[in-house]
Amino acid sequence: MPEYKAPLRDIQFVLNDVLDAEAHYASLPGCEEATPDMVSAILEEGAKFAERVLSPLNQVGDQQGCQFDNGDVKTPEGFKEAYQQYVEGGWPSLAHDVEYGGQGLPESLGTVISEMVGSANWSWGMYPGLSHGAMNTLHEHGTDEQKSTYLTKLVSGEWTGTMCLTEPHCGTDLGMLRTKAEPQSDGSYAISGTKIFISAGEHDLADNIVHIVLARLPDAPAGTKGISLFIVPKFMPNGEGESATVGDRNQVACGSLEHKMGIHGNATCVMNFDGAKGYLIGPPNKGLNCMFTFMNTARLGTALQGLSHAEWGFQNSLAYAKDRLQMRALSGPQAPEKAADPIIVHPAVRNMLLTQKAFAEGGRALIYYCAQLVDKTHLASEEEKKEADALLAFLTPIAKAFLTEVGFESANHGMQVFGGHGYIAEWGMEQNVRDARIAMLYEGTTQIQALDLLGRKVLMTQGESLKGFTKIVHKFCKAQADNETMKPYVDALNTLNKEWADITMKIGMKAMNNREEVGAAAVDYLMYSGYVSLAYFWARMALAAQEKLDAGTAEPAFYEAKLKTATFYFERILPRTHGHVAIMQSGADNLLSMDVDQFSF
Amino acid sequence: MPEYKAPLRDIQFVLNDVLDAEAHYASLPGCEEATPDMVSAILEEGAKFAERVLSPLNQVGDQQGCQFDNGDVKTPEGFKEAYQQYVEGGWPSLAHDVEYGGQGLPESLGTVISEMVGSANWSWGMYPGLSHGAMNTLHEHGTDEQKSTYLTKLVSGEWTGTMCLTEPHCGTDLGMLRTKAEPQSDGSYAISGTKIFISAGEHDLADNIVHIVLARLPDAPAGTKGISLFIVPKFMPNGEGESATVGDRNQVACGSLEHKMGIHGNATCVMNFDGAKGYLIGPPNKGLNCMFTFMNTARLGTALQGLSHAEWGFQNSLAYAKDRLQMRALSGPQAPEKAADPIIVHPAVRNMLLTQKAFAEGGRALIYYCAQLVDKTHLASEEEKKEADALLAFLTPIAKAFLTEVGFESANHGMQVFGGHGYIAEWGMEQNVRDARIAMLYEGTTQIQALDLLGRKVLMTQGESLKGFTKIVHKFCKAQADNETMKPYVDALNTLNKEWADITMKIGMKAMNNREEVGAAAVDYLMYSGYVSLAYFWARMALAAQEKLDAGTAEPAFYEAKLKTATFYFERILPRTHGHVAIMQSGADNLLSMDVDQFSF
């Protein structure tokens, strides 16, 4: 039976030793309550909930899936009870505005809880995850009246939320969307159209579902500049604020559930809006801009999925590798008293374990770093806020696409450690692979993130966006220039940091002649950027560990393991950049020269 | 609805223009019948069967899976009828001994049919695939009496076969197997034990199932040197030879079916042998040696699976990429009359399509080349046979592991082209990923193939095994030294060919001090070897295409496409070797230094 144990020691290492969460929170107005003791206490409770309540439902969720019956959706056994416990524990309100019933704790703390929830049971975690996105959107763009009812009910967890963007003929290209919003005499709008791939669109966990919907006003300009954002509740509210209850059924209904490769426990719905009553959020025709709030939250949330499946795969394949006896080590028996050696003696098995470990822990550092940037964009001074915004804009596509790609790779390594048994459902490893696979698709595919990074973020700022990060790397390297133990890491980082800038310039030059060069280079550029970014975080983790060891610690094995994993990352993962460097500079011709009719005969 | 169309033009290109199948067959005794016309006619019939009968059953096989009922197994709707047609068409007998009812056509022709069958419906193809392995084993090691009944019935397709190796506690490490064979007074053996992961172990396609089983005699030495091979039929035969019928039920039964990630249409059985009557094949305690016949067949057969899923993913994602409208090309609208451009205009989409195409077509050339070697090991002169044997031993682990790894990668690209729709079952792309995933696990994992290649094949022959292949590459490059159009390919190949030998020597030196260095380098060495091997075959395909173009051809677009794909392979795939070079030379320390207790805290 697969298991999840929240890696609290690793989490604390990143928070305390690497990112100095204490100083971070102390510097932000309103976060003073998030002291290390408080944080620890919350994380321990979160870990218990993830391990004891959610983890045991992960496999059953996959096996049972969601059941559709005439518009209603039944979630798998135990999901509803788990959600009740989640609400009773006050988890939905953790990182939300006190004005609407929230606890006002920083977003970055919510990220750690989301990691544990998602690692224990990604399908389940998507229900509150979507609510979180809806809450952030309402918080930023809703009117006071909208917030007083909808936001309050979402913060309490009594209601949940969704985000309704995609339509059958448009996912990436939202400019083509057709859902209509007709103004009504009472100031509301009648929303009509079909949305697909709506996660948590219908379910039995909560009394009401608040859909945040993209639609077009009658006079809207074509394309992305004519899209507006609406609130469309499943049931109209009776009354206001905290005491609101559920009234009449609105004209929105789930038409069917998609049959998916994985995340079976989450309901992926076709939603039909048939003149449903909706309310405009934010200014008309600016819906896509408002939606970016949600999209950025969702992209970091999806980055977490890469980390989650890597961590889960690592934990379970590690246990198996210690236990399963098969063959002897090439250098001679390591467990001569047993019928064979545990497979963890074999270098190829260790390689698969360490790859998962390096991506999970490196990914954690990158995501928590981004989460601290999110805190700053909400709470820091204007200047710091601007800087954090720019850095976050640069790192978000990297975190989303790179971590989900290596998260999927990691899930596959976890499965591979099990040999043929990995292919069998009962071990849970193949579910981990199937669940991980969607992360490279939704919230913008890897290819879309890559265009966002190289095209919009890096080249459209003439490289300023990249420079914002390479400066930080450079500063780190410079500070460690005389540190002998850090030399291998710092030398490699320095070289890469320079190469990164050089390659960017070269691609930028080519792109001036032919814009297709951006698309031709983008995915390899993104993967390259991911490997280098993670190298920076592994170097920081190595430094933090080295400082602890130098200062004397009661946990030398723990900190030595960080150094060993950092070395593994630099020696066995980072050289993958070599291939990407050559490929992204090979030009667009080798992709574009093939006529469409020549692809197949 | 996903579709498979047998790529006959590409197949003919490899057979005729690249590998000169006509000359090959003409040179082998007994293969004279396999003239180009004959081959074409057979392939066309095979294509019809694959496209019209098997392909429509692929998705239904996945959805229905096999049903277990009290020892019986019901295959998905249509599987049984398809098998009847297969038998009626004489396909089981194609490449088997005329003495036992076969058509005596060369094995390599059977490989092409297997490709089409497997690409159309891998799960279905495994039923005859396992029979094929059993037939080869019986042919090589069975007595005349055993052959006259069992082989004849397998060749006709009236009965099917299995290979029973794995037990719950041993897959890779067959030395630990426990199934017992007690000699009986009538010269038979009573076989008792449990086998798992038995593909096609029980089903409703045929009257009888012939299990080829590994078991231990009472006085057998421990380990791999005490394993013998047995025939254990599901029903005892009544009578002999062609006219044998099915008699009493033997004491072997399917205990349950595994629930798997994919290949749902194939029955993966737990088989319980409870004093079942069996007959020794080959000498006592030499079962593993006899089994190698089967294993090599099975490994090349599994290599085909990599090609199959790459081809299938390519075909279906190509159709989607031409059809799906989303966004405009970065350089401006390509289909201004439409609401958006078809996604095939985007370089990132082309990259995914061309990657699949390059692996499918390159894999085909590698596998057909290996299949011609198999022909030679059966039929050529002693000297040629020896050379073919050595080359095949070297290429088999590369073909098996490398092609299944890149086949899985390709299946994922195919799915990714569909965006979110790829994750939805109806399109079939996620099934292709799930079905492809097992290929890296069964018949020896990638990690095991890597040890076989670097340890057993290359280093244990002091590099002779590698030299056998690099000589061929060298000869090719030398012959094209003055060919200007071939220069980019030949230059790259020459460099790699030399690097391959250098790296091998360096690893060999390190391994003399520490045998763990072999395990630490093996997987990257194998992947590197795969990329270089495929580069050789892409260079040969480029040459063949160039010669056709130079000579004047009615199909210039077809041959130009080969050159473009070759260029794509050399510029966008081959640079991946750079990373592998660095990683495989990074030494074993970064894998072995972590104490088992340090992996997690």
mmCIF file of N, CA, C and O in Angstrom, chain A residues 168-169 171-173 259 261-262 314 324 326-327 331 350 357 412 416 423 425 430 434 437 440-441 447 516 520 557 564-565 571-572 587 590-591 593-594 598-599, chain B residues 168-171 173 259 261-262 314 324 326-327 331 350 357 412 416 419 423 425 430 434 437 440 447 516 520 557 564-565 571-572 587 590-591 593-594 598-599:
data_model
loop_
_atom_site.group_PDB
_atom_site.id
_atom_site.type_symbol
_atom_site.label_atom_id
_atom_site.label_comp_id
_atom_site.label_asym_id
_atom_site.label_seq_id
_atom_site.Cartn_x
_atom_site.Cartn_y
_atom_site.Cartn_z
ATOM 1 N N PRO A 168 -14.781 23.987 -26.470
ATOM 2 C CA PRO A 168 -14.323 22.864 -27.306
ATOM 3 C C PRO A 168 -13.329 23.268 -28.395
ATOM 4 O O PRO A 168 -12.376 22.548 -28.665
ATOM 5 N N HIS A 169 -13.526 24.424 -28.999
ATOM 6 C CA HIS A 169 -12.676 24.818 -30.118
ATOM 7 C C HIS A 169 -11.557 25.749 -29.681
ATOM 8 O O HIS A 169 -10.776 26.200 -30.502
ATOM 9 N N GLY A 171 -8.654 26.463 -26.446
ATOM 10 C CA GLY A 171 -8.042 26.272 -25.139
ATOM 11 C C GLY A 171 -6.951 27.311 -24.995
ATOM 12 O O GLY A 171 -7.094 28.310 -24.292
ATOM 13 N N THR A 172 -5.875 27.093 -25.722
ATOM 14 C CA THR A 172 -4.773 28.044 -25.735
ATOM 15 C C THR A 172 -5.225 29.397 -26.280
ATOM 16 O O THR A 172 -4.843 30.444 -25.767
ATOM 17 N N ASP A 173 -6.051 29.345 -27.322
ATOM 18 C CA ASP A 173 -6.401 30.552 -28.064
ATOM 19 C C ASP A 173 -7.740 31.093 -27.597
ATOM 20 O O ASP A 173 -8.757 30.986 -28.283
ATOM 21 N N HIS A 259 -13.598 11.272 -19.548
ATOM 22 C CA HIS A 259 -12.860 10.065 -19.141
ATOM 23 C C HIS A 259 -11.392 10.338 -19.378
ATOM 24 O O HIS A 259 -10.949 10.481 -20.503
ATOM 25 N N MET A 261 -7.019 10.075 -18.443
ATOM 26 C CA MET A 261 -5.897 9.185 -18.141
ATOM 27 C C MET A 261 -5.687 9.037 -16.634
ATOM 28 O O MET A 261 -5.331 7.966 -16.151
ATOM 29 N N GLY A 262 -5.858 10.122 -15.918
ATOM 30 C CA GLY A 262 -5.608 10.099 -14.469
ATOM 31 C C GLY A 262 -6.444 11.143 -13.754
ATOM 32 O O GLY A 262 -7.480 11.552 -14.262
ATOM 33 N N PHE A 314 9.370 9.385 -5.204
ATOM 34 C CA PHE A 314 10.617 9.158 -4.492
ATOM 35 C C PHE A 314 10.388 8.364 -3.217
ATOM 36 O O PHE A 314 11.053 7.358 -2.968
ATOM 37 N N ARG A 324 13.207 -4.636 -1.744
ATOM 38 C CA ARG A 324 13.195 -5.645 -2.812
ATOM 39 C C ARG A 324 14.595 -6.237 -2.996
ATOM 40 O O ARG A 324 15.565 -5.513 -3.226
ATOM 41 N N GLN A 326 17.135 -8.436 -5.229
ATOM 42 C CA GLN A 326 17.275 -8.895 -6.615
ATOM 43 C C GLN A 326 18.725 -8.670 -7.058
ATOM 44 O O GLN A 326 19.215 -7.544 -7.029
ATOM 45 N N MET A 327 19.394 -9.696 -7.429
ATOM 46 C CA MET A 327 20.777 -9.647 -7.907
ATOM 47 C C MET A 327 21.749 -9.215 -6.781
ATOM 48 O O MET A 327 21.343 -8.736 -5.746
ATOM 49 N N SER A 331 30.103 -5.265 -7.418
ATOM 50 C CA SER A 331 31.370 -5.359 -6.677
ATOM 51 C C SER A 331 31.334 -6.429 -5.600
ATOM 52 O O SER A 331 32.272 -6.548 -4.813
ATOM 53 N N ARG A 350 19.977 3.755 -7.762
ATOM 54 C CA ARG A 350 20.310 4.985 -7.020
ATOM 55 C C ARG A 350 20.161 6.213 -7.920
ATOM 56 O O ARG A 350 19.736 7.275 -7.468
ATOM 57 N N LYS A 357 14.793 12.703 -6.079
ATOM 58 C CA LYS A 357 15.088 13.487 -4.872
ATOM 59 C C LYS A 357 15.573 14.894 -5.241
ATOM 60 O O LYS A 357 15.127 15.896 -4.677
ATOM 61 N N ASN A 412 8.010 8.654 -13.521
ATOM 62 C CA ASN A 412 8.391 7.488 -14.321
ATOM 63 C C ASN A 412 9.593 6.756 -13.731
ATOM 64 O O ASN A 412 9.654 5.527 -13.787
ATOM 65 N N GLN A 416 9.733 2.950 -12.549
ATOM 66 C CA GLN A 416 10.762 2.087 -13.139
ATOM 67 C C GLN A 416 11.524 1.304 -12.057
ATOM 68 O O GLN A 416 11.929 0.166 -12.292
ATOM 69 N N TYR A 423 4.112 -1.434 -13.189
ATOM 70 C CA TYR A 423 3.036 -1.321 -14.183
ATOM 71 C C TYR A 423 1.697 -1.794 -13.622
ATOM 72 O O TYR A 423 0.659 -1.603 -14.234
ATOM 73 N N ALA A 425 -1.418 -1.849 -11.016
ATOM 74 C CA ALA A 425 -2.105 -0.764 -10.313
ATOM 75 C C ALA A 425 -1.915 -0.784 -8.801
ATOM 76 O O ALA A 425 -1.786 0.274 -8.181
ATOM 77 N N GLU A 430 1.954 3.527 -11.055
ATOM 78 C CA GLU A 430 1.461 3.899 -12.385
ATOM 79 C C GLU A 430 0.402 4.998 -12.258
ATOM 80 O O GLU A 430 0.293 5.849 -13.138
ATOM 81 N N ARG A 434 0.267 8.543 -14.266
ATOM 82 C CA ARG A 434 -0.917 9.039 -14.973
ATOM 83 C C ARG A 434 -1.380 10.387 -14.426
ATOM 84 O O ARG A 434 -1.745 11.288 -15.168
ATOM 85 N N ARG A 437 0.845 13.272 -15.515
ATOM 86 C CA ARG A 437 0.932 13.595 -16.939
ATOM 87 C C ARG A 437 0.153 14.841 -17.330
ATOM 88 O O ARG A 437 0.533 15.552 -18.265
ATOM 89 N N MET A 440 1.674 18.820 -17.551
ATOM 90 C CA MET A 440 2.358 19.463 -18.688
ATOM 91 C C MET A 440 1.361 20.001 -19.709
ATOM 92 O O MET A 440 1.756 20.599 -20.712
ATOM 93 N N LEU A 441 0.071 19.718 -19.482
ATOM 94 C CA LEU A 441 -0.951 20.121 -20.450
ATOM 95 C C LEU A 441 -1.786 21.299 -19.958
ATOM 96 O O LEU A 441 -1.968 22.272 -20.673
ATOM 97 N N GLN A 447 4.799 24.002 -24.132
ATOM 98 C CA GLN A 447 5.151 24.776 -25.324
ATOM 99 C C GLN A 447 4.676 26.230 -25.192
ATOM 100 O O GLN A 447 5.376 27.153 -25.628
ATOM 101 N N GLU A 516 9.918 33.246 -36.201
ATOM 102 C CA GLU A 516 9.751 31.817 -35.959
ATOM 103 C C GLU A 516 10.919 31.226 -35.169
ATOM 104 O O GLU A 516 10.801 30.157 -34.575
ATOM 105 N N ALA A 520 11.057 28.187 -32.386
ATOM 106 C CA ALA A 520 11.947 27.041 -32.637
ATOM 107 C C ALA A 520 12.895 26.794 -31.469
ATOM 108 O O ALA A 520 13.303 25.665 -31.215
ATOM 109 N N ALA A 557 24.319 14.014 9.378
ATOM 110 C CA ALA A 557 23.927 13.165 8.239
ATOM 111 C C ALA A 557 22.925 13.878 7.348
ATOM 112 O O ALA A 557 22.993 13.791 6.118
ATOM 113 N N LYS A 564 25.568 15.987 -0.792
ATOM 114 C CA LYS A 564 25.698 14.884 -1.750
ATOM 115 C C LYS A 564 24.661 15.001 -2.869
ATOM 116 O O LYS A 564 24.950 14.704 -4.034
ATOM 117 N N THR A 565 23.462 15.402 -2.509
ATOM 118 C CA THR A 565 22.432 15.542 -3.548
ATOM 119 C C THR A 565 22.776 16.708 -4.475
ATOM 120 O O THR A 565 22.561 16.636 -5.692
ATOM 121 N N GLU A 571 26.584 17.071 -11.156
ATOM 122 C CA GLU A 571 27.358 16.152 -11.993
ATOM 123 C C GLU A 571 26.507 15.287 -12.931
ATOM 124 O O GLU A 571 26.972 14.874 -13.984
ATOM 125 N N ARG A 572 25.275 14.999 -12.524
ATOM 126 C CA ARG A 572 24.482 14.029 -13.311
ATOM 127 C C ARG A 572 23.201 14.596 -13.918
ATOM 128 O O ARG A 572 22.568 13.942 -14.725
ATOM 129 N N GLY A 587 18.598 26.579 -35.038
ATOM 130 C CA GLY A 587 17.797 27.363 -35.985
ATOM 131 C C GLY A 587 16.449 26.764 -36.309
ATOM 132 O O GLY A 587 16.159 25.612 -35.966
ATOM 133 N N ASN A 590 15.427 23.612 -39.707
ATOM 134 C CA ASN A 590 15.232 22.167 -39.601
ATOM 135 C C ASN A 590 13.822 21.801 -39.131
ATOM 136 O O ASN A 590 13.435 20.632 -39.185
ATOM 137 N N LEU A 591 13.053 22.779 -38.663
ATOM 138 C CA LEU A 591 11.651 22.532 -38.312
ATOM 139 C C LEU A 591 10.694 23.005 -39.397
ATOM 140 O O LEU A 591 9.636 22.419 -39.606
ATOM 141 N N SER A 593 11.353 23.613 -42.767
ATOM 142 C CA SER A 593 11.568 23.301 -44.184
ATOM 143 C C SER A 593 10.636 22.203 -44.708
ATOM 144 O O SER A 593 10.389 22.108 -45.901
ATOM 145 N N MET A 594 10.116 21.406 -43.821
ATOM 146 C CA MET A 594 9.242 20.307 -44.277
ATOM 147 C C MET A 594 7.874 20.856 -44.676
ATOM 148 O O MET A 594 7.185 21.486 -43.873
ATOM 149 N N GLN A 598 4.589 16.828 -46.831
ATOM 150 C CA GLN A 598 5.744 15.918 -46.815
ATOM 151 C C GLN A 598 5.871 15.120 -45.513
ATOM 152 O O GLN A 598 6.708 14.228 -45.424
ATOM 153 N N PHE A 599 5.077 15.480 -44.535
ATOM 154 C CA PHE A 599 5.229 14.790 -43.246
ATOM 155 C C PHE A 599 4.919 13.299 -43.365
ATOM 156 O O PHE A 599 5.453 12.486 -42.639
ATOM 157 N N PRO B 168 6.820 -14.274 -8.117
ATOM 158 C CA PRO B 168 6.591 -13.047 -7.338
ATOM 159 C C PRO B 168 7.883 -12.428 -6.779
ATOM 160 O O PRO B 168 8.031 -11.217 -6.764
ATOM 161 N N HIS B 169 8.806 -13.260 -6.357
ATOM 162 C CA HIS B 169 10.004 -12.732 -5.713
ATOM 163 C C HIS B 169 11.173 -12.622 -6.692
ATOM 164 O O HIS B 169 12.264 -12.217 -6.302
ATOM 165 N N CYS B 170 10.994 -13.015 -7.927
ATOM 166 C CA CYS B 170 12.108 -12.883 -8.865
ATOM 167 C C CYS B 170 11.659 -12.620 -10.290
ATOM 168 O O CYS B 170 10.833 -13.340 -10.837
ATOM 169 N N GLY B 171 12.193 -11.541 -10.823
ATOM 170 C CA GLY B 171 11.927 -11.210 -12.209
ATOM 171 C C GLY B 171 13.262 -11.136 -12.930
ATOM 172 O O GLY B 171 13.639 -12.027 -13.686
ATOM 173 N N ASP B 173 16.118 -11.480 -11.482
ATOM 174 C CA ASP B 173 17.053 -12.423 -10.866
ATOM 175 C C ASP B 173 16.475 -13.832 -10.894
ATOM 176 O O ASP B 173 16.058 -14.375 -9.870
ATOM 177 N N HIS B 259 -4.191 -6.008 -12.732
ATOM 178 C CA HIS B 259 -4.764 -4.737 -13.162
ATOM 179 C C HIS B 259 -3.622 -3.825 -13.537
ATOM 180 O O HIS B 259 -2.828 -3.438 -12.691
ATOM 181 N N MET B 261 -1.590 -0.670 -15.989
ATOM 182 C CA MET B 261 -1.682 0.685 -16.520
ATOM 183 C C MET B 261 -2.222 0.694 -17.947
ATOM 184 O O MET B 261 -2.964 1.591 -18.333
ATOM 185 N N GLY B 262 -1.803 -0.284 -18.720
ATOM 186 C CA GLY B 262 -2.203 -0.327 -20.120
ATOM 187 C C GLY B 262 -2.216 -1.750 -20.644
ATOM 188 O O GLY B 262 -2.339 -2.695 -19.869
ATOM 189 N N PHE B 314 2.637 9.349 -34.038
ATOM 190 C CA PHE B 314 2.955 10.277 -35.116
ATOM 191 C C PHE B 314 1.768 10.441 -36.061
ATOM 192 O O PHE B 314 1.339 11.556 -36.363
ATOM 193 N N ARG B 324 -6.458 20.990 -36.260
ATOM 194 C CA ARG B 324 -6.783 21.846 -35.126
ATOM 195 C C ARG B 324 -6.320 23.275 -35.374
ATOM 196 O O ARG B 324 -5.146 23.519 -35.645
ATOM 197 N N GLN B 326 -5.575 26.942 -33.921
ATOM 198 C CA GLN B 326 -5.309 27.589 -32.631
ATOM 199 C C GLN B 326 -4.137 28.563 -32.794
ATOM 200 O O GLN B 326 -3.047 28.158 -33.202
ATOM 201 N N MET B 327 -4.353 29.807 -32.533
ATOM 202 C CA MET B 327 -3.330 30.854 -32.619
ATOM 203 C C MET B 327 -2.852 31.069 -34.070
ATOM 204 O O MET B 327 -3.135 30.278 -34.959
ATOM 205 N N SER B 331 5.152 34.506 -37.251
ATOM 206 C CA SER B 331 5.549 35.353 -38.380
ATOM 207 C C SER B 331 4.350 35.867 -39.173
ATOM 208 O O SER B 331 4.525 36.476 -40.215
ATOM 209 N N ARG B 350 5.782 21.187 -34.711
ATOM 210 C CA ARG B 350 6.594 20.473 -35.705
ATOM 211 C C ARG B 350 7.724 19.690 -35.041
ATOM 212 O O ARG B 350 8.068 18.588 -35.464
ATOM 213 N N LYS B 357 8.535 11.149 -35.823
ATOM 214 C CA LYS B 357 8.812 10.625 -37.161
ATOM 215 C C LYS B 357 10.252 10.094 -37.245
ATOM 216 O O LYS B 357 10.497 8.996 -37.767
ATOM 217 N N ASN B 412 4.408 10.261 -25.827
ATOM 218 C CA ASN B 412 4.096 11.451 -25.041
ATOM 219 C C ASN B 412 4.055 12.718 -25.895
ATOM 220 O O ASN B 412 3.227 13.598 -25.663
ATOM 221 N N GLN B 416 0.962 15.190 -26.400
ATOM 222 C CA GLN B 416 1.158 16.610 -26.097
ATOM 223 C C GLN B 416 0.649 17.504 -27.232
ATOM 224 O O GLN B 416 0.151 18.601 -26.973
ATOM 225 N N GLY B 419 -2.729 18.872 -26.777
ATOM 226 C CA GLY B 419 -3.036 19.729 -25.631
ATOM 227 C C GLY B 419 -3.884 18.956 -24.634
ATOM 228 O O GLY B 419 -3.732 17.737 -24.503
ATOM 229 N N TYR B 423 -5.262 14.216 -22.976
ATOM 230 C CA TYR B 423 -5.434 13.527 -21.686
ATOM 231 C C TYR B 423 -6.777 12.792 -21.609
ATOM 232 O O TYR B 423 -7.017 12.017 -20.687
ATOM 233 N N ALA B 425 -9.619 10.164 -22.841
ATOM 234 C CA ALA B 425 -9.513 8.813 -23.399
ATOM 235 C C ALA B 425 -9.968 8.705 -24.852
ATOM 236 O O ALA B 425 -9.360 7.982 -25.647
ATOM 237 N N GLU B 430 -3.742 8.951 -24.953
ATOM 238 C CA GLU B 430 -3.273 8.569 -23.607
ATOM 239 C C GLU B 430 -3.154 7.047 -23.511
ATOM 240 O O GLU B 430 -2.280 6.538 -22.828
ATOM 241 N N ARG B 434 0.050 4.890 -22.246
ATOM 242 C CA ARG B 434 -0.026 3.822 -21.240
ATOM 243 C C ARG B 434 0.455 2.489 -21.796
ATOM 244 O O ARG B 434 1.147 1.731 -21.125
ATOM 245 N N ARG B 437 4.254 2.332 -22.107
ATOM 246 C CA ARG B 437 5.076 2.412 -20.891
ATOM 247 C C ARG B 437 5.657 1.076 -20.464
ATOM 248 O O ARG B 437 6.734 1.027 -19.867
ATOM 249 N N MET B 440 9.479 -0.471 -21.497
ATOM 250 C CA MET B 440 10.758 -0.230 -20.814
ATOM 251 C C MET B 440 10.948 -1.144 -19.604
ATOM 252 O O MET B 440 11.980 -1.101 -18.951
ATOM 253 N N GLN B 447 17.475 -0.617 -17.544
ATOM 254 C CA GLN B 447 18.680 -0.703 -16.707
ATOM 255 C C GLN B 447 19.393 -2.041 -16.902
ATOM 256 O O GLN B 447 20.628 -2.095 -16.895
ATOM 257 N N GLU B 516 31.629 -1.155 -9.972
ATOM 258 C CA GLU B 516 30.406 -0.355 -9.897
ATOM 259 C C GLU B 516 30.383 0.747 -10.950
ATOM 260 O O GLU B 516 29.319 1.281 -11.273
ATOM 261 N N ALA B 520 27.238 2.431 -13.019
ATOM 262 C CA ALA B 520 27.034 3.884 -12.936
ATOM 263 C C ALA B 520 26.984 4.528 -14.312
ATOM 264 O O ALA B 520 26.327 5.539 -14.505
ATOM 265 N N ALA B 557 9.328 14.505 -53.657
ATOM 266 C CA ALA B 557 8.909 14.995 -52.339
ATOM 267 C C ALA B 557 9.163 13.938 -51.267
ATOM 268 O O ALA B 557 9.603 14.247 -50.149
ATOM 269 N N LYS B 564 15.260 15.793 -45.200
ATOM 270 C CA LYS B 564 14.900 16.792 -44.185
ATOM 271 C C LYS B 564 14.798 16.161 -42.800
ATOM 272 O O LYS B 564 15.180 16.760 -41.802
ATOM 273 N N THR B 565 14.241 14.964 -42.761
ATOM 274 C CA THR B 565 14.127 14.300 -41.453
ATOM 275 C C THR B 565 15.513 13.906 -40.936
ATOM 276 O O THR B 565 15.787 13.989 -39.733
ATOM 277 N N GLU B 571 20.495 17.512 -36.285
ATOM 278 C CA GLU B 571 20.595 18.829 -35.650
ATOM 279 C C GLU B 571 19.821 18.959 -34.344
ATOM 280 O O GLU B 571 20.196 19.745 -33.482
ATOM 281 N N ARG B 572 18.743 18.212 -34.216
ATOM 282 C CA ARG B 572 17.874 18.426 -33.043
ATOM 283 C C ARG B 572 17.753 17.220 -32.119
ATOM 284 O O ARG B 572 17.205 17.332 -31.031
ATOM 285 N N GLY B 587 31.520 9.369 -13.142
ATOM 286 C CA GLY B 587 31.970 8.443 -12.109
ATOM 287 C C GLY B 587 30.875 7.938 -11.200
ATOM 288 O O GLY B 587 29.753 8.450 -11.196
ATOM 289 N N ASN B 590 29.238 9.880 -7.193
ATOM 290 C CA ASN B 590 28.039 10.703 -6.967
ATOM 291 C C ASN B 590 26.777 9.859 -6.816
ATOM 292 O O ASN B 590 25.727 10.374 -6.445
ATOM 293 N N LEU B 591 26.862 8.566 -7.113
ATOM 294 C CA LEU B 591 25.720 7.674 -6.882
ATOM 295 C C LEU B 591 25.884 6.853 -5.615
ATOM 296 O O LEU B 591 24.916 6.516 -4.948
ATOM 297 N N SER B 593 27.983 7.479 -2.875
ATOM 298 C CA SER B 593 28.416 8.081 -1.605
ATOM 299 C C SER B 593 27.273 8.242 -0.603
ATOM 300 O O SER B 593 27.508 8.333 0.595
ATOM 301 N N MET B 594 26.061 8.263 -1.093
ATOM 302 C CA MET B 594 24.925 8.452 -0.173
ATOM 303 C C MET B 594 24.668 7.170 0.614
ATOM 304 O O MET B 594 24.408 6.112 0.032
ATOM 305 N N GLN B 598 20.655 7.897 4.485
ATOM 306 C CA GLN B 598 20.673 9.339 4.206
ATOM 307 C C GLN B 598 19.693 9.749 3.106
ATOM 308 O O GLN B 598 19.510 10.930 2.860
ATOM 309 N N PHE B 599 19.118 8.765 2.428
ATOM 310 C CA PHE B 599 18.228 9.119 1.323
ATOM 311 C C PHE B 599 17.013 9.917 1.795
ATOM 312 O O PHE B 599 16.462 10.730 1.067
#
